[in-house]
mmCIF file with all atom_site columns, C-alpha atoms in Angstrom:
data_model
loop_
_atom_site.group_PDB
_atom_site.id
_atom_site.type_symbol
_atom_site.label_atom_id
_atom_site.label_alt_id
_atom_site.label_comp_id
_atom_site.label_asym_id
_atom_site.label_entity_id
_atom_site.label_seq_id
_atom_site.pdbx_PDB_ins_code
_atom_site.Cartn_x
_atom_site.Cartn_y
_atom_site.Cartn_z
_atom_site.occupancy
_atom_site.B_iso_or_equiv
_atom_site.pdbx_formal_charge
_atom_site.auth_seq_id
_atom_site.auth_comp_id
_atom_site.auth_asym_id
_atom_site.auth_atom_id
_atom_site.pdbx_PDB_model_num
ATOM 1   C CA . MET A 1 1   ? 84.226  93.690  122.814 1.00 85.00 ? 27  MET A CA 1
ATOM 2   C CA . MET A 1 2   ? 80.951  95.564  122.524 1.00 89.00 ? 28  MET A CA 1
ATOM 3   C CA . THR A 1 3   ? 78.004  94.544  120.388 1.00 92.00 ? 29  THR A CA 1
ATOM 4   C CA . ASN A 1 4   ? 77.032  96.675  117.396 1.00 90.00 ? 30  ASN A CA 1
ATOM 5   C CA . ILE A 1 5   ? 73.907  97.829  119.326 1.00 92.00 ? 31  ILE A CA 1
ATOM 6   C CA . GLU A 1 6   ? 76.060  99.069  122.228 1.00 93.00 ? 32  GLU A CA 1
ATOM 7   C CA . VAL A 1 7   ? 78.394  100.856 119.820 1.00 93.00 ? 33  VAL A CA 1
ATOM 8   C CA . ALA A 1 8   ? 75.504  102.482 117.916 1.00 93.00 ? 34  ALA A CA 1
ATOM 9   C CA . LYS A 1 9   ? 73.981  103.752 121.190 1.00 92.00 ? 35  LYS A CA 1
ATOM 10  C CA . ILE A 1 10  ? 77.319  105.205 122.336 1.00 91.00 ? 36  ILE A CA 1
ATOM 11  C CA . MET A 1 11  ? 77.938  106.879 118.957 1.00 91.00 ? 37  MET A CA 1
ATOM 12  C CA . VAL A 1 12  ? 74.463  108.410 118.955 1.00 89.00 ? 38  VAL A CA 1
ATOM 13  C CA . SER A 1 13  ? 74.626  109.630 122.565 1.00 87.00 ? 39  SER A CA 1
ATOM 14  C CA . GLY A 1 14  ? 78.102  111.085 121.937 1.00 83.00 ? 40  GLY A CA 1
ATOM 15  C CA . MET A 1 15  ? 76.628  113.390 119.309 1.00 82.00 ? 41  MET A CA 1
ATOM 16  C CA . LYS A 1 16  ? 73.790  114.379 121.651 1.00 82.00 ? 42  LYS A CA 1
ATOM 17  C CA . CYS A 1 17  ? 71.152  112.986 119.296 1.00 81.00 ? 43  CYS A CA 1
ATOM 18  C CA . MET A 1 18  ? 67.932  111.252 120.165 1.00 86.00 ? 44  MET A CA 1
ATOM 19  C CA . LEU A 1 19  ? 67.253  108.398 117.787 1.00 91.00 ? 45  LEU A CA 1
ATOM 20  C CA . SER A 1 20  ? 64.434  105.910 118.186 1.00 92.00 ? 46  SER A CA 1
ATOM 21  C CA . ARG A 1 21  ? 65.008  102.239 118.806 1.00 93.00 ? 47  ARG A CA 1
ATOM 22  C CA . GLU A 1 22  ? 64.255  101.510 115.127 1.00 95.00 ? 48  GLU A CA 1
ATOM 23  C CA . GLN A 1 23  ? 66.701  104.180 113.947 1.00 94.00 ? 49  GLN A CA 1
ATOM 24  C CA . ILE A 1 24  ? 69.436  102.779 116.190 1.00 94.00 ? 50  ILE A CA 1
ATOM 25  C CA . HIS A 1 25  ? 68.729  99.309  114.787 1.00 94.00 ? 51  HIS A CA 1
ATOM 26  C CA . GLU A 1 26  ? 69.038  100.675 111.239 1.00 95.00 ? 52  GLU A CA 1
ATOM 27  C CA . LEU A 1 27  ? 72.391  102.184 112.162 1.00 95.00 ? 53  LEU A CA 1
ATOM 28  C CA . THR A 1 28  ? 73.404  98.928  113.847 1.00 95.00 ? 54  THR A CA 1
ATOM 29  C CA . ASP A 1 29  ? 72.702  96.975  110.658 1.00 96.00 ? 55  ASP A CA 1
ATOM 30  C CA . ILE A 1 30  ? 75.372  98.858  108.671 1.00 97.00 ? 56  ILE A CA 1
ATOM 31  C CA . LEU A 1 31  ? 78.184  98.699  111.255 1.00 97.00 ? 57  LEU A CA 1
ATOM 32  C CA . ILE A 1 32  ? 81.055  96.300  110.545 1.00 96.00 ? 58  ILE A CA 1
ATOM 33  C CA . CYS A 1 33  ? 83.494  95.291  113.286 1.00 97.00 ? 59  CYS A CA 1
ATOM 34  C CA . ARG A 1 34  ? 87.153  95.334  112.251 1.00 97.00 ? 60  ARG A CA 1
ATOM 35  C CA . LYS A 1 35  ? 90.189  94.301  114.270 1.00 98.00 ? 61  LYS A CA 1
ATOM 36  C CA . PHE A 1 36  ? 93.726  95.479  113.619 1.00 98.00 ? 62  PHE A CA 1
ATOM 37  C CA . LYS A 1 37  ? 97.038  94.332  115.048 1.00 98.00 ? 63  LYS A CA 1
ATOM 38  C CA . LYS A 1 38  ? 99.590  96.796  116.374 1.00 98.00 ? 64  LYS A CA 1
ATOM 39  C CA . GLY A 1 39  ? 101.465 98.224  113.386 1.00 97.00 ? 65  GLY A CA 1
ATOM 40  C CA . GLU A 1 40  ? 98.829  97.118  110.870 1.00 98.00 ? 66  GLU A CA 1
ATOM 41  C CA . ARG A 1 41  ? 98.005  99.561  108.102 1.00 97.00 ? 67  ARG A CA 1
ATOM 42  C CA . ILE A 1 42  ? 94.306  100.446 108.053 1.00 97.00 ? 68  ILE A CA 1
ATOM 43  C CA . LEU A 1 43  ? 94.449  102.716 104.997 1.00 97.00 ? 69  LEU A CA 1
ATOM 44  C CA . ASP A 1 44  ? 97.316  103.184 102.541 1.00 97.00 ? 70  ASP A CA 1
ATOM 45  C CA . GLU A 1 45  ? 98.334  106.148 100.450 1.00 96.00 ? 71  GLU A CA 1
ATOM 46  C CA . GLY A 1 46  ? 96.497  105.863 97.132  1.00 97.00 ? 72  GLY A CA 1
ATOM 47  C CA . ASP A 1 47  ? 93.471  104.096 98.645  1.00 97.00 ? 73  ASP A CA 1
ATOM 48  C CA . VAL A 1 48  ? 90.054  105.745 98.624  1.00 98.00 ? 74  VAL A CA 1
ATOM 49  C CA . CYS A 1 49  ? 88.580  106.289 102.092 1.00 97.00 ? 75  CYS A CA 1
ATOM 50  C CA . ARG A 1 50  ? 85.123  104.716 101.776 1.00 97.00 ? 76  ARG A CA 1
ATOM 51  C CA . SER A 1 51  ? 84.119  104.695 105.434 1.00 96.00 ? 77  SER A CA 1
ATOM 52  C CA . MET A 1 52  ? 84.510  106.294 108.831 1.00 95.00 ? 78  MET A CA 1
ATOM 53  C CA . LEU A 1 53  ? 85.895  104.250 111.682 1.00 96.00 ? 79  LEU A CA 1
ATOM 54  C CA . TYR A 1 54  ? 84.595  104.578 115.224 1.00 95.00 ? 80  TYR A CA 1
ATOM 55  C CA . LEU A 1 55  ? 87.227  103.350 117.693 1.00 96.00 ? 81  LEU A CA 1
ATOM 56  C CA . GLU A 1 56  ? 85.962  101.050 120.394 1.00 96.00 ? 82  GLU A CA 1
ATOM 57  C CA . LYS A 1 57  ? 89.426  100.142 121.657 1.00 97.00 ? 83  LYS A CA 1
ATOM 58  C CA . GLY A 1 58  ? 92.956  101.018 120.661 1.00 98.00 ? 84  GLY A CA 1
ATOM 59  C CA . LEU A 1 59  ? 95.030  103.846 119.252 1.00 98.00 ? 85  LEU A CA 1
ATOM 60  C CA . THR A 1 60  ? 95.539  104.891 115.621 1.00 98.00 ? 86  THR A CA 1
ATOM 61  C CA . ARG A 1 61  ? 97.454  107.579 113.798 1.00 97.00 ? 87  ARG A CA 1
ATOM 62  C CA . GLN A 1 62  ? 97.011  109.290 110.458 1.00 96.00 ? 88  GLN A CA 1
ATOM 63  C CA . PHE A 1 63  ? 100.264 110.272 108.815 1.00 97.00 ? 89  PHE A CA 1
ATOM 64  C CA . TYR A 1 64  ? 101.927 111.151 105.534 1.00 96.00 ? 90  TYR A CA 1
ATOM 65  C CA . PHE A 1 65  ? 105.397 111.497 104.095 1.00 93.00 ? 91  PHE A CA 1
ATOM 66  C CA . LYS A 1 66  ? 106.850 114.853 103.100 1.00 92.00 ? 92  LYS A CA 1
ATOM 67  C CA . TYR A 1 67  ? 110.457 115.129 101.915 1.00 91.00 ? 93  TYR A CA 1
ATOM 68  C CA . ASP A 1 68  ? 110.984 111.558 103.155 1.00 88.00 ? 94  ASP A CA 1
ATOM 69  C CA . LYS A 1 69  ? 109.838 112.556 106.656 1.00 91.00 ? 95  LYS A CA 1
ATOM 70  C CA . ASP A 1 70  ? 107.029 110.687 108.416 1.00 92.00 ? 96  ASP A CA 1
ATOM 71  C CA . LEU A 1 71  ? 104.610 113.370 109.712 1.00 95.00 ? 97  LEU A CA 1
ATOM 72  C CA . THR A 1 72  ? 101.747 112.573 112.083 1.00 96.00 ? 98  THR A CA 1
ATOM 73  C CA . GLU A 1 73  ? 98.544  114.441 111.376 1.00 94.00 ? 99  GLU A CA 1
ATOM 74  C CA . HIS A 1 74  ? 96.095  112.900 113.850 1.00 94.00 ? 100 HIS A CA 1
ATOM 75  C CA . ILE A 1 75  ? 96.042  110.386 116.703 1.00 96.00 ? 101 ILE A CA 1
ATOM 76  C CA . ALA A 1 76  ? 92.750  108.840 117.807 1.00 95.00 ? 102 ALA A CA 1
ATOM 77  C CA . TYR A 1 77  ? 91.725  106.520 120.622 1.00 96.00 ? 103 TYR A CA 1
ATOM 78  C CA . GLU A 1 78  ? 88.564  105.067 122.172 1.00 96.00 ? 104 GLU A CA 1
ATOM 79  C CA . GLY A 1 79  ? 85.470  107.045 121.221 1.00 93.00 ? 105 GLY A CA 1
ATOM 80  C CA . GLY A 1 80  ? 87.223  108.808 118.341 1.00 92.00 ? 106 GLY A CA 1
ATOM 81  C CA . VAL A 1 81  ? 86.240  108.800 114.691 1.00 92.00 ? 107 VAL A CA 1
ATOM 82  C CA . VAL A 1 82  ? 88.934  108.237 112.081 1.00 95.00 ? 108 VAL A CA 1
ATOM 83  C CA . ILE A 1 83  ? 88.411  109.464 108.532 1.00 94.00 ? 109 ILE A CA 1
ATOM 84  C CA . CYS A 1 84  ? 90.501  110.842 105.673 1.00 93.00 ? 110 CYS A CA 1
ATOM 85  C CA . LEU A 1 85  ? 88.005  113.590 105.020 1.00 90.00 ? 111 LEU A CA 1
ATOM 86  C CA . GLU A 1 86  ? 89.071  114.840 101.588 1.00 92.00 ? 112 GLU A CA 1
ATOM 87  C CA . SER A 1 87  ? 89.305  111.326 100.139 1.00 96.00 ? 113 SER A CA 1
ATOM 88  C CA . TYR A 1 88  ? 85.995  110.380 101.766 1.00 95.00 ? 114 TYR A CA 1
ATOM 89  C CA . LEU A 1 89  ? 84.111  113.387 100.373 1.00 93.00 ? 115 LEU A CA 1
ATOM 90  C CA . LYS A 1 90  ? 85.702  113.521 96.910  1.00 96.00 ? 116 LYS A CA 1
ATOM 91  C CA . GLU A 1 91  ? 85.965  109.738 96.550  1.00 96.00 ? 117 GLU A CA 1
ATOM 92  C CA . GLU A 1 92  ? 89.554  110.164 95.379  1.00 97.00 ? 118 GLU A CA 1
ATOM 93  C CA . PRO A 1 93  ? 92.795  108.472 96.462  1.00 97.00 ? 119 PRO A CA 1
ATOM 94  C CA . THR A 1 94  ? 94.232  109.778 99.717  1.00 96.00 ? 120 THR A CA 1
ATOM 95  C CA . ARG A 1 95  ? 97.749  110.938 100.477 1.00 94.00 ? 121 ARG A CA 1
ATOM 96  C CA . LEU A 1 96  ? 97.255  110.017 104.126 1.00 96.00 ? 122 LEU A CA 1
ATOM 97  C CA . MET A 1 97  ? 97.811  106.659 105.739 1.00 97.00 ? 123 MET A CA 1
ATOM 98  C CA . ILE A 1 98  ? 96.247  105.236 108.877 1.00 98.00 ? 124 ILE A CA 1
ATOM 99  C CA . GLU A 1 99  ? 97.896  102.652 111.110 1.00 98.00 ? 125 GLU A CA 1
ATOM 100 C CA . ALA A 1 100 ? 97.092  100.974 114.407 1.00 98.00 ? 126 ALA A CA 1
ATOM 101 C CA . LEU A 1 101 ? 99.509  101.936 117.184 1.00 98.00 ? 127 LEU A CA 1
ATOM 102 C CA . GLU A 1 102 ? 97.931  99.367  119.506 1.00 98.00 ? 128 GLU A CA 1
ATOM 103 C CA . PRO A 1 103 ? 95.698  96.347  118.926 1.00 98.00 ? 129 PRO A CA 1
ATOM 104 C CA . THR A 1 104 ? 92.521  98.104  117.793 1.00 98.00 ? 130 THR A CA 1
ATOM 105 C CA . ILE A 1 105 ? 88.831  97.307  117.516 1.00 97.00 ? 131 ILE A CA 1
ATOM 106 C CA . ALA A 1 106 ? 87.039  99.697  115.176 1.00 97.00 ? 132 ALA A CA 1
ATOM 107 C CA . TRP A 1 107 ? 83.538  99.875  113.750 1.00 97.00 ? 133 TRP A CA 1
ATOM 108 C CA . ASP A 1 108 ? 83.346  100.619 110.059 1.00 96.00 ? 134 ASP A CA 1
ATOM 109 C CA . ILE A 1 109 ? 80.558  102.992 108.989 1.00 96.00 ? 135 ILE A CA 1
ATOM 110 C CA . PRO A 1 110 ? 80.433  102.575 105.179 1.00 97.00 ? 136 PRO A CA 1
ATOM 111 C CA . LYS A 1 111 ? 79.823  105.860 103.338 1.00 97.00 ? 137 LYS A CA 1
ATOM 112 C CA . ASP A 1 112 ? 77.368  104.471 100.807 1.00 97.00 ? 138 ASP A CA 1
ATOM 113 C CA . LYS A 1 113 ? 75.211  102.856 103.498 1.00 97.00 ? 139 LYS A CA 1
ATOM 114 C CA . ILE A 1 114 ? 75.195  105.751 105.974 1.00 96.00 ? 140 ILE A CA 1
ATOM 115 C CA . GLU A 1 115 ? 74.339  108.174 103.165 1.00 96.00 ? 141 GLU A CA 1
ATOM 116 C CA . GLN A 1 116 ? 71.403  105.987 102.089 1.00 97.00 ? 142 GLN A CA 1
ATOM 117 C CA . LEU A 1 117 ? 70.167  105.942 105.691 1.00 96.00 ? 143 LEU A CA 1
ATOM 118 C CA . ALA A 1 118 ? 70.646  109.722 106.024 1.00 95.00 ? 144 ALA A CA 1
ATOM 119 C CA . LEU A 1 119 ? 68.574  110.327 102.868 1.00 96.00 ? 145 LEU A CA 1
ATOM 120 C CA . LYS A 1 120 ? 65.837  108.010 104.065 1.00 95.00 ? 146 LYS A CA 1
ATOM 121 C CA . ASP A 1 121 ? 65.682  109.295 107.654 1.00 95.00 ? 147 ASP A CA 1
ATOM 122 C CA . ALA A 1 122 ? 66.170  112.988 108.522 1.00 94.00 ? 148 ALA A CA 1
ATOM 123 C CA . GLU A 1 123 ? 67.133  112.312 112.149 1.00 94.00 ? 149 GLU A CA 1
ATOM 124 C CA . ILE A 1 124 ? 69.868  109.890 111.127 1.00 94.00 ? 150 ILE A CA 1
ATOM 125 C CA . GLY A 1 125 ? 70.931  112.589 108.652 1.00 94.00 ? 151 GLY A CA 1
ATOM 126 C CA . VAL A 1 126 ? 71.229  115.069 111.535 1.00 93.00 ? 152 VAL A CA 1
ATOM 127 C CA . TRP A 1 127 ? 73.365  112.581 113.486 1.00 93.00 ? 153 TRP A CA 1
ATOM 128 C CA . TYR A 1 128 ? 75.598  112.033 110.435 1.00 93.00 ? 154 TYR A CA 1
ATOM 129 C CA . ARG A 1 129 ? 75.986  115.798 109.980 1.00 93.00 ? 155 ARG A CA 1
ATOM 130 C CA . LYS A 1 130 ? 76.912  116.221 113.657 1.00 92.00 ? 156 LYS A CA 1
ATOM 131 C CA . LEU A 1 131 ? 79.550  113.528 113.286 1.00 89.00 ? 157 LEU A CA 1
ATOM 132 C CA . PHE A 1 132 ? 81.090  115.559 110.446 1.00 85.00 ? 158 PHE A CA 1
ATOM 133 C CA . GLU A 1 133 ? 80.794  118.799 112.373 1.00 90.00 ? 159 GLU A CA 1
ATOM 134 C CA . ALA A 1 134 ? 82.637  117.315 115.352 1.00 88.00 ? 160 ALA A CA 1
ATOM 135 C CA . SER A 1 135 ? 85.424  116.095 113.051 1.00 86.00 ? 161 SER A CA 1
ATOM 136 C CA . LEU A 1 136 ? 85.710  119.472 111.304 1.00 87.00 ? 162 LEU A CA 1
ATOM 137 C CA . ILE A 1 137 ? 85.726  121.404 114.580 1.00 90.00 ? 163 ILE A CA 1
ATOM 138 C CA . GLU A 1 138 ? 88.466  119.163 115.959 1.00 86.00 ? 164 GLU A CA 1
ATOM 139 C CA . SER A 1 139 ? 90.510  119.739 112.782 1.00 86.00 ? 165 SER A CA 1
ATOM 140 C CA . GLN A 1 140 ? 90.004  123.507 113.015 1.00 89.00 ? 166 GLN A CA 1
ATOM 141 C CA . VAL A 1 141 ? 90.995  123.648 116.691 1.00 87.00 ? 167 VAL A CA 1
ATOM 142 C CA . LYS A 1 142 ? 94.137  121.672 115.904 1.00 86.00 ? 168 LYS A CA 1
ATOM 143 C CA . ALA A 1 143 ? 95.001  123.879 112.913 1.00 86.00 ? 169 ALA A CA 1
ATOM 144 C CA . ASP A 1 144 ? 94.476  127.064 114.953 1.00 89.00 ? 170 ASP A CA 1
ATOM 145 C CA . THR A 1 145 ? 96.575  125.695 117.813 1.00 87.00 ? 171 THR A CA 1
ATOM 146 C CA . LEU A 1 146 ? 99.441  124.852 115.467 1.00 85.00 ? 172 LEU A CA 1
ATOM 147 C CA . ARG A 1 147 ? 99.198  128.218 113.703 1.00 86.00 ? 173 ARG A CA 1
ATOM 148 C CA . PHE A 1 148 ? 98.836  130.539 116.655 1.00 89.00 ? 174 PHE A CA 1
ATOM 149 C CA . GLU A 1 149 ? 100.194 128.950 119.825 1.00 91.00 ? 175 GLU A CA 1
ATOM 150 C CA . PRO A 1 150 ? 103.794 128.460 120.989 1.00 90.00 ? 176 PRO A CA 1
ATOM 151 C CA . ALA A 1 151 ? 105.136 124.963 121.728 1.00 90.00 ? 177 ALA A CA 1
ATOM 152 C CA . HIS A 1 152 ? 104.310 124.921 125.454 1.00 90.00 ? 178 HIS A CA 1
ATOM 153 C CA . GLU A 1 153 ? 100.696 125.985 124.809 1.00 91.00 ? 179 GLU A CA 1
ATOM 154 C CA . ARG A 1 154 ? 100.297 123.331 122.098 1.00 92.00 ? 180 ARG A CA 1
ATOM 155 C CA . TYR A 1 155 ? 101.537 120.711 124.560 1.00 93.00 ? 181 TYR A CA 1
ATOM 156 C CA . ASN A 1 156 ? 99.273  121.980 127.359 1.00 91.00 ? 182 ASN A CA 1
ATOM 157 C CA . LYS A 1 157 ? 96.236  121.991 125.076 1.00 90.00 ? 183 LYS A CA 1
ATOM 158 C CA . LEU A 1 158 ? 96.929  118.377 124.071 1.00 92.00 ? 184 LEU A CA 1
ATOM 159 C CA . LEU A 1 159 ? 97.384  117.509 127.760 1.00 91.00 ? 185 LEU A CA 1
ATOM 160 C CA . GLN A 1 160 ? 94.055  119.176 128.568 1.00 90.00 ? 186 GLN A CA 1
ATOM 161 C CA . LEU A 1 161 ? 92.015  117.821 125.618 1.00 89.00 ? 187 LEU A CA 1
ATOM 162 C CA . HIS A 1 162 ? 93.648  114.426 124.967 1.00 92.00 ? 188 HIS A CA 1
ATOM 163 C CA . PRO A 1 163 ? 95.781  113.207 127.899 1.00 93.00 ? 189 PRO A CA 1
ATOM 164 C CA . GLU A 1 164 ? 95.418  109.618 126.591 1.00 95.00 ? 190 GLU A CA 1
ATOM 165 C CA . ILE A 1 165 ? 97.581  110.504 123.592 1.00 95.00 ? 191 ILE A CA 1
ATOM 166 C CA . LEU A 1 166 ? 100.360 111.713 125.882 1.00 94.00 ? 192 LEU A CA 1
ATOM 167 C CA . LYS A 1 167 ? 100.124 108.532 127.974 1.00 95.00 ? 193 LYS A CA 1
ATOM 168 C CA . ARG A 1 168 ? 100.001 106.019 125.127 1.00 97.00 ? 194 ARG A CA 1
ATOM 169 C CA . ALA A 1 169 ? 101.509 107.295 121.876 1.00 96.00 ? 195 ALA A CA 1
ATOM 170 C CA . PRO A 1 170 ? 105.249 107.093 121.151 1.00 96.00 ? 196 PRO A CA 1
ATOM 171 C CA . LEU A 1 171 ? 107.000 110.416 121.820 1.00 94.00 ? 197 LEU A CA 1
ATOM 172 C CA . VAL A 1 172 ? 108.208 110.717 118.232 1.00 95.00 ? 198 VAL A CA 1
ATOM 173 C CA . TYR A 1 173 ? 104.588 110.727 116.998 1.00 96.00 ? 199 TYR A CA 1
ATOM 174 C CA . ILE A 1 174 ? 103.460 113.176 119.680 1.00 96.00 ? 200 ILE A CA 1
ATOM 175 C CA . ALA A 1 175 ? 106.292 115.541 118.721 1.00 95.00 ? 201 ALA A CA 1
ATOM 176 C CA . SER A 1 176 ? 105.312 115.271 115.055 1.00 95.00 ? 202 SER A CA 1
ATOM 177 C CA . LEU A 1 177 ? 101.629 115.826 115.887 1.00 95.00 ? 203 LEU A CA 1
ATOM 178 C CA . LEU A 1 178 ? 102.563 119.004 117.786 1.00 94.00 ? 204 LEU A CA 1
ATOM 179 C CA . GLN A 1 179 ? 104.965 120.066 114.998 1.00 92.00 ? 205 GLN A CA 1
ATOM 180 C CA . MET A 1 180 ? 108.034 120.122 117.178 1.00 94.00 ? 206 MET A CA 1
ATOM 181 C CA . THR A 1 181 ? 111.226 118.110 117.444 1.00 92.00 ? 207 THR A CA 1
ATOM 182 C CA . PRO A 1 182 ? 111.462 115.345 120.051 1.00 93.00 ? 208 PRO A CA 1
ATOM 183 C CA . GLU A 1 183 ? 114.061 117.488 121.862 1.00 93.00 ? 209 GLU A CA 1
ATOM 184 C CA . THR A 1 184 ? 111.666 120.452 122.055 1.00 93.00 ? 210 THR A CA 1
ATOM 185 C CA . LEU A 1 185 ? 108.922 118.129 123.286 1.00 93.00 ? 211 LEU A CA 1
ATOM 186 C CA . SER A 1 186 ? 111.230 116.871 126.055 1.00 91.00 ? 212 SER A CA 1
ATOM 187 C CA . ARG A 1 187 ? 112.014 120.439 127.156 1.00 92.00 ? 213 ARG A CA 1
ATOM 188 C CA . VAL A 1 188 ? 108.335 121.432 127.073 1.00 92.00 ? 214 VAL A CA 1
ATOM 189 C CA . ARG A 1 189 ? 107.332 118.330 129.072 1.00 89.00 ? 215 ARG A CA 1
ATOM 190 C CA . SER A 1 190 ? 110.023 118.979 131.669 1.00 87.00 ? 216 SER A CA 1
ATOM 191 C CA . ALA A 1 191 ? 108.958 122.630 132.032 1.00 84.00 ? 217 ALA A CA 1
ATOM 192 C CA . SER A 1 192 ? 105.311 121.559 132.304 1.00 77.00 ? 218 SER A CA 1
ATOM 193 C CA . LEU A 1 193 ? 106.129 119.064 135.077 1.00 74.00 ? 219 LEU A CA 1
ATOM 194 C CA . MET A 1 194 ? 108.112 121.721 136.992 1.00 73.00 ? 220 MET A CA 1
ATOM 195 C CA . ASP A 1 195 ? 105.163 124.136 136.787 1.00 70.00 ? 221 ASP A CA 1
ATOM 196 C CA . LYS A 1 196 ? 102.958 121.679 138.687 1.00 59.00 ? 222 LYS A CA 1
#
């Protein structure tokens, strides 16, 4: 397990920001290490998302139920940030749930504390904004892929951008993430392997 200083440095460098030693220490002071067992619920429907989670180790998924079907919206792994954005910004109950698919170590970045730091220090504010931008861009890319690309291109894009998901997540969740049936996913995977 990493220390909160190591995690803060990785999070800052991942957003291509230059923060001073003091700024990194300020960020370090608000981080809270959380550990989750495989299958443990991190956030439930009806909860308010009051923090972002930076994943040091493990695999999580965000999902919801629609017409009694379990639909996967997002899968994250090491280096990823997990957040229920609408609930986080509006401070309202979420319809999404988050669960650990593997034993997971995550670093909690509480909203109230990071916002206080961002108001006090412009450079930390820039880092915080970049964290949001990265999350929004990832959401937009995913939405565009689902809207405009056929099944085999959706699979290939996931293979290109997030091969860890394909290696580690259960097939039923990958199929749901790509908005296809498990049978379609099997056909697409087989065709992709034959193309190589």
